[in-house]
PDB file of C-alpha atoms in Angstrom:
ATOM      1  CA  UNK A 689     101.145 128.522 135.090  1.00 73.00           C
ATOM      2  CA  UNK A 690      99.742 126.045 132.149  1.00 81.00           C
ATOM      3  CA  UNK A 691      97.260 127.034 129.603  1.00 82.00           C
ATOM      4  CA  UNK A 692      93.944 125.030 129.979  1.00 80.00           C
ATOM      5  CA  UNK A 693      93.484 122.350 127.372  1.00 73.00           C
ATOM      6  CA  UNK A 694      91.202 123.850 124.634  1.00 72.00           C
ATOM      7  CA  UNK A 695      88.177 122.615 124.085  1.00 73.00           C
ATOM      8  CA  UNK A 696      86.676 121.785 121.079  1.00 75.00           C
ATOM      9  CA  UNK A 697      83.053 120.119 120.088  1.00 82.00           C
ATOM     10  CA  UNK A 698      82.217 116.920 119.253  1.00 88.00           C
ATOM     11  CA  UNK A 699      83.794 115.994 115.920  1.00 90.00           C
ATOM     12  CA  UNK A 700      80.948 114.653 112.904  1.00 91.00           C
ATOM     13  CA  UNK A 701      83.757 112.150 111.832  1.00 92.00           C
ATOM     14  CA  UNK A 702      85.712 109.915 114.425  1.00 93.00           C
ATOM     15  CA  UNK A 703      88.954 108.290 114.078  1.00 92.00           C
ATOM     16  CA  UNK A 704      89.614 105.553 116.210  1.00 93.00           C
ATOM     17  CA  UNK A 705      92.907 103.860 116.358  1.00 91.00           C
ATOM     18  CA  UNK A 706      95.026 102.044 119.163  1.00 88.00           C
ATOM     19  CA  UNK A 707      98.489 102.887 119.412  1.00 88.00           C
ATOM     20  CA  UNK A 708     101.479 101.541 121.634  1.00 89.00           C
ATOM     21  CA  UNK A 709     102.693 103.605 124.964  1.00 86.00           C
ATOM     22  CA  UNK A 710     104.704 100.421 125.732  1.00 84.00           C
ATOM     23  CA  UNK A 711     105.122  98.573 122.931  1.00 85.00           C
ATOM     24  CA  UNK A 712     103.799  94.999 123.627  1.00 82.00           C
ATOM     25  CA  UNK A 713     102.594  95.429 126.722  1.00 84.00           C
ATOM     26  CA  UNK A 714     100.483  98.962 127.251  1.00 88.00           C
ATOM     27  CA  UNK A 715      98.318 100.596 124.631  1.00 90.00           C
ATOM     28  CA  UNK A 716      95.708 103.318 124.506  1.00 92.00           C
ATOM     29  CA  UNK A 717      93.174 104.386 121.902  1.00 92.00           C
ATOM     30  CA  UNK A 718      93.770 107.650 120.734  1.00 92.00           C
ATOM     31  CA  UNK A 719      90.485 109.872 118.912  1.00 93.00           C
ATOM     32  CA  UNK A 720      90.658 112.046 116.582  1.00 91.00           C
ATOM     33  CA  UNK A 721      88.678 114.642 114.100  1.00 92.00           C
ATOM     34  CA  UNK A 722      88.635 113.355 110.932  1.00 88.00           C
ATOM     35  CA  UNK A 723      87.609 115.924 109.169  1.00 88.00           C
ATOM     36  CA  UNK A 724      89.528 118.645 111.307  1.00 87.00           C
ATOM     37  CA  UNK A 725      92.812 116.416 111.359  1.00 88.00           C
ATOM     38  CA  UNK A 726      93.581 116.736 115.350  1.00 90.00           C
ATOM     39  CA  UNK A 727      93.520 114.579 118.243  1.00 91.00           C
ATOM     40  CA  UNK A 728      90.217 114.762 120.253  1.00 92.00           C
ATOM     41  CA  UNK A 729      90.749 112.470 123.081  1.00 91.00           C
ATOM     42  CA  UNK A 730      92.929 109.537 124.454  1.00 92.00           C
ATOM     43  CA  UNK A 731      91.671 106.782 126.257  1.00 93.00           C
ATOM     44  CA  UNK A 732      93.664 104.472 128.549  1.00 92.00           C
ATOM     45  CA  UNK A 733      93.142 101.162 127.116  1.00 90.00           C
ATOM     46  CA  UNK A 734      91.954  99.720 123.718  1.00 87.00           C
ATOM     47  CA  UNK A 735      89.032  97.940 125.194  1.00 92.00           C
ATOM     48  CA  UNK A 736      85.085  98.652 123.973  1.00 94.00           C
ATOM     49  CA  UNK A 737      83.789 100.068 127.953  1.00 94.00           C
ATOM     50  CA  UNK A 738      85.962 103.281 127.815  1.00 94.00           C
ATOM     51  CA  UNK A 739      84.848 103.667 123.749  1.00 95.00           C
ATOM     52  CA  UNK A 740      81.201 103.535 124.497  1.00 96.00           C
ATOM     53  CA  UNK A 741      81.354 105.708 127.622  1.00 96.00           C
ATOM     54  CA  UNK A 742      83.125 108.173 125.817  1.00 94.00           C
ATOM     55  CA  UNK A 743      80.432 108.314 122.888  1.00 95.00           C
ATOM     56  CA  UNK A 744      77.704 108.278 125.178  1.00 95.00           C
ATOM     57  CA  UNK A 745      79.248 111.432 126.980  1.00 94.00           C
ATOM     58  CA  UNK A 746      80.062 112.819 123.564  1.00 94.00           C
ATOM     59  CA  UNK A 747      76.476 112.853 121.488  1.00 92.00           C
ATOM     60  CA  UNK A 748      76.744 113.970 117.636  1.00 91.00           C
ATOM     61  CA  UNK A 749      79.517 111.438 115.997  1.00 93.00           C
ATOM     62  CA  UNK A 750      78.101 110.655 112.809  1.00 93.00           C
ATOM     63  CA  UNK A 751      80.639 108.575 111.512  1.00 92.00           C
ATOM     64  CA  UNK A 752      83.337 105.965 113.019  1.00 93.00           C
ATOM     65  CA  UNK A 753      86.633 105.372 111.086  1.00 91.00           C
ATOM     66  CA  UNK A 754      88.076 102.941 112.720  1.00 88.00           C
ATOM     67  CA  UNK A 755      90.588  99.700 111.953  1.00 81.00           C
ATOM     68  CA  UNK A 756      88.513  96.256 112.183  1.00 78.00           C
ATOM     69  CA  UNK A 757      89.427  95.206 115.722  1.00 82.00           C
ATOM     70  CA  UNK A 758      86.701  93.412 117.445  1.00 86.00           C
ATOM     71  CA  UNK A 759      86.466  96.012 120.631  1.00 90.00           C
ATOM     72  CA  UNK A 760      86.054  99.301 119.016  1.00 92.00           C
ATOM     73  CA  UNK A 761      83.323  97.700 116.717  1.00 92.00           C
ATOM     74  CA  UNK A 762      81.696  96.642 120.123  1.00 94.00           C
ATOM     75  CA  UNK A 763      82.482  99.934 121.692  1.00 94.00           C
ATOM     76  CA  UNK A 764      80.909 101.779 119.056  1.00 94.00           C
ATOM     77  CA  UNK A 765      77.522  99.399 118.861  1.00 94.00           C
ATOM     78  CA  UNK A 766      77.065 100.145 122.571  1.00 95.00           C
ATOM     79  CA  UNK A 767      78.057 103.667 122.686  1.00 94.00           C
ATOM     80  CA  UNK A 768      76.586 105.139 119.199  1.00 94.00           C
ATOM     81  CA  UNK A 769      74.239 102.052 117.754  1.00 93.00           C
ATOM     82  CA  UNK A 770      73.108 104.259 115.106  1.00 92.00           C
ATOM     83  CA  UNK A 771      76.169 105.724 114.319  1.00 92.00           C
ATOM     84  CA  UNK A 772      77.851 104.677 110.725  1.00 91.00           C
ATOM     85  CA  UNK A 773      81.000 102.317 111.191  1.00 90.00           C
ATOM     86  CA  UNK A 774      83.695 102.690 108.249  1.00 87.00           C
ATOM     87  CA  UNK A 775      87.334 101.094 107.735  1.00 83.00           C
ATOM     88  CA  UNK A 776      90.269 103.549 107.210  1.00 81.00           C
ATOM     89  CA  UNK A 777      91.700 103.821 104.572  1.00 80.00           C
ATOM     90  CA  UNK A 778      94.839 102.166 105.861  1.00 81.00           C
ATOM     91  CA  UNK A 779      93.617  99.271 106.950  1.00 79.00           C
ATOM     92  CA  UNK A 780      91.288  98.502 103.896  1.00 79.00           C
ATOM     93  CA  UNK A 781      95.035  98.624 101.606  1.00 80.00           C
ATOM     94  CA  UNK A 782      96.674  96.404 104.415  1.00 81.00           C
ATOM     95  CA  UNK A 783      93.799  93.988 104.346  1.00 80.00           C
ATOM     96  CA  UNK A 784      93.106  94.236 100.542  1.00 79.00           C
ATOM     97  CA  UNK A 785      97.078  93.638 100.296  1.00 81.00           C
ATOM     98  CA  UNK A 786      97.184  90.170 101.996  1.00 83.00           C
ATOM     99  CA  UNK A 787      94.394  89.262 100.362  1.00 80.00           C
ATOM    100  CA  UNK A 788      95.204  89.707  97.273  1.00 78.00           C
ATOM    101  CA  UNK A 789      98.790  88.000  98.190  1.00 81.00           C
ATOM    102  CA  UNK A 790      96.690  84.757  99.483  1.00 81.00           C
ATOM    103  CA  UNK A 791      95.081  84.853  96.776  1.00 76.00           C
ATOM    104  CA  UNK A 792      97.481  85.092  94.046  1.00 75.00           C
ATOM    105  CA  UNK A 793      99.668  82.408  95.786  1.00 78.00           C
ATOM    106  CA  UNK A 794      97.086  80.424  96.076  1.00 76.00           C
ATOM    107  CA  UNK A 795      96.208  80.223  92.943  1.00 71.00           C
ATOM    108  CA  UNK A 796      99.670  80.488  90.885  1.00 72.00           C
ATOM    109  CA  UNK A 797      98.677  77.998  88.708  1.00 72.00           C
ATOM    110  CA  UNK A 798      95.648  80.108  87.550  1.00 67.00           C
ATOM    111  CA  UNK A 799      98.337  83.019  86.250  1.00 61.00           C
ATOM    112  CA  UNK A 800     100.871  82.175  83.538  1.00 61.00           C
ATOM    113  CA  UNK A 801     103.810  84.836  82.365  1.00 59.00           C
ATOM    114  CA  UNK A 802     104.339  86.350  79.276  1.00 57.00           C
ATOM    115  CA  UNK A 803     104.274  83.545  76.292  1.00 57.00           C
ATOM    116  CA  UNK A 804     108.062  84.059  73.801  1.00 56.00           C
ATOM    117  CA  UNK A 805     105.277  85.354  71.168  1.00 56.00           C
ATOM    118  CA  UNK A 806     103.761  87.939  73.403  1.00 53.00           C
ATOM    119  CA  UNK A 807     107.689  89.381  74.024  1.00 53.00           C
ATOM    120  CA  UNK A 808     108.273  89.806  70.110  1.00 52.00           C
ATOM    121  CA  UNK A 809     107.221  93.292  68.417  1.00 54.00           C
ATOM    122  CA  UNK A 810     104.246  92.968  66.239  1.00 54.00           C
ATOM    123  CA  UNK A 811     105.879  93.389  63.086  1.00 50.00           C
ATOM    124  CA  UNK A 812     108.448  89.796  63.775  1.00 47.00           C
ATOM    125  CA  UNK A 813     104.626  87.735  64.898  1.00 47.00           C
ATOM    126  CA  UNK A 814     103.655  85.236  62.334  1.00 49.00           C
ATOM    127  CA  UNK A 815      99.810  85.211  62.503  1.00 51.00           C
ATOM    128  CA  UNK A 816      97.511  85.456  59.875  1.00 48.00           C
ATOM    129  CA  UNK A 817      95.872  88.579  60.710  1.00 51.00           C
ATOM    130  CA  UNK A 818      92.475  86.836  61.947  1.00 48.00           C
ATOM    131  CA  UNK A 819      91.794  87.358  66.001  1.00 48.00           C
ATOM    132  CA  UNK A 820      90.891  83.690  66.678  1.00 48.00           C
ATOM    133  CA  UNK A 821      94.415  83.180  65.434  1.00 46.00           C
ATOM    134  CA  UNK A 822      96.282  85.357  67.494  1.00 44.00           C
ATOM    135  CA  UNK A 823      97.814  84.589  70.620  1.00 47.00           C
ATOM    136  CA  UNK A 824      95.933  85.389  73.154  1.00 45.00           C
ATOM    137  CA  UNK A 825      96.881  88.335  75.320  1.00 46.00           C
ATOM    138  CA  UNK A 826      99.393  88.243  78.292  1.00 46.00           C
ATOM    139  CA  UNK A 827      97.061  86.804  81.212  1.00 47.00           C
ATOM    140  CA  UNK A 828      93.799  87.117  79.289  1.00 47.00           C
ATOM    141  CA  UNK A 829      92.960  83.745  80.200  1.00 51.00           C
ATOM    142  CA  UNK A 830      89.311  82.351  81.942  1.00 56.00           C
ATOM    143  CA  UNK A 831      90.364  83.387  85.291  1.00 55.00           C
ATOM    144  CA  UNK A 832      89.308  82.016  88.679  1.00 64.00           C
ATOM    145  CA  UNK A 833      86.536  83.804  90.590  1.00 66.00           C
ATOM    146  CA  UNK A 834      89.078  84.713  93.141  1.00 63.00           C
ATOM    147  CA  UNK A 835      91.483  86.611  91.312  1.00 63.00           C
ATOM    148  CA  UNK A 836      88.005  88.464  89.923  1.00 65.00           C
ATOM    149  CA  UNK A 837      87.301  89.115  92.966  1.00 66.00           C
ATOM    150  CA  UNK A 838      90.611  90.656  94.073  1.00 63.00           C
ATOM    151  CA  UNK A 839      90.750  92.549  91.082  1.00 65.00           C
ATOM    152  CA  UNK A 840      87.318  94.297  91.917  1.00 66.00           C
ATOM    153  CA  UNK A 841      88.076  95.099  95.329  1.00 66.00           C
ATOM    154  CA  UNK A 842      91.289  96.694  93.787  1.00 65.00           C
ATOM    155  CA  UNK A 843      89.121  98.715  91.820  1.00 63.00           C
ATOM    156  CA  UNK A 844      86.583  99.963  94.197  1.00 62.00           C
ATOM    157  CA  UNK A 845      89.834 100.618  96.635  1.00 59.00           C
ATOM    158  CA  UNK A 846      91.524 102.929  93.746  1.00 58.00           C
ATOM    159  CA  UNK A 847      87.875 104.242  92.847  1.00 59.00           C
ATOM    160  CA  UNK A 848      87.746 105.458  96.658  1.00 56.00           C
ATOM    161  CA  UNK A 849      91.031 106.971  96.795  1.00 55.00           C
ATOM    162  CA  UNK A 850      90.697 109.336  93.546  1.00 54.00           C
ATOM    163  CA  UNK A 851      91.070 112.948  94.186  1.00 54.00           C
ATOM    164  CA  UNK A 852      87.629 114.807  94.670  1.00 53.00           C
ATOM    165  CA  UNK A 853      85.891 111.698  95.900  1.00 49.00           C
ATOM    166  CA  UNK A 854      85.481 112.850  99.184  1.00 45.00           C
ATOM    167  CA  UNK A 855      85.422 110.460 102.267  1.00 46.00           C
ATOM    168  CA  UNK A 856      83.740 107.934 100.331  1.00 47.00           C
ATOM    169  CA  UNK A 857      85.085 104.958 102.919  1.00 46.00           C
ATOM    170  CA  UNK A 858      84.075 101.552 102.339  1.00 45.00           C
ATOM    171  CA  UNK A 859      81.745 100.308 104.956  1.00 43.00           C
ATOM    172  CA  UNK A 860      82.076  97.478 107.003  1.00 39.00           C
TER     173      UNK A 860
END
């Protein structure tokens, strides 16, 4: 005789991710607790209908987590409008990683490397001591908006994963 599944309320925090029964040709969604670390539901495809049912059945999610795909933002807007929609945390570093690699290829030309000067120990550098002298430091040059950019969403993605910070997600 099997055990009943056990039952367990509606999580405050959903995770919402597809995954691959058949790689290629079937996948699911599977739902978990965010904040309790377990798998709440699985649904049989990875389209918005079965999302929104299930959050209109399932009243009390506060917050999605979820990867950027197109459906589960749907599925969430017409199951939970009200609810807050955030990225996981592993899809903001894959995202923030190929951006910053477009970026930075891109814009090559904007970056130089390390100067023969900058490579000597102070000591051996022939300057006279006066900063508008010196050379200036390794990539400290006017840099393209762009690679500002990139370097600020670098820092708010580091600034969100420091320990105590919480679930501090960025939002969509």
């Amino acid at each position: 005789m099997a055990l009943p599944d056990p039952q367990f309320g509606t999580p405050r925090v959903l995770g919402v991710d597809d995954f691959a029964i058949r790689r290629g040709q079937t996948y699911s969604t599977v739902l978990t607790s965010v904040e309790d670390h377990r798998v709440v539901d699985v649904l049989p495809t990875r389209e918005a209908g079965p999302l929104a049912a299930w959050l209109i059945r399932h009243p009390g999610v506060e917050i999605i987590c979820r990867d950027r795909a197109g459906a589960y933002a749907e599925g969430a807007r017409r199951g939970a409008p009200d609810v807050l929609q955030v990225a996981d945390r592993f899809h903001m570093w894959q995202g923030l990683g190929r951006a910053v690699e477009t970026c930075v290829a891109a814009h090559r030309d904007c970056l130089r490397g390390p100067s023969p000067s900058s490579i000597l120990p102070e000591v051996t550098r022939l300057t006279s001591g006066r900063p508008q002298d010196d050379p200036a430091p390794i990539g400290r040059r006017r840099a393209c908006p762009l690679l500002r950019q990139s370097r600020l969403i670098v820092l708010v993605v580091v600034l969100d994963c420091l320990p105590g910070k919480g679930a501090g997600h960025p939002v969509f």
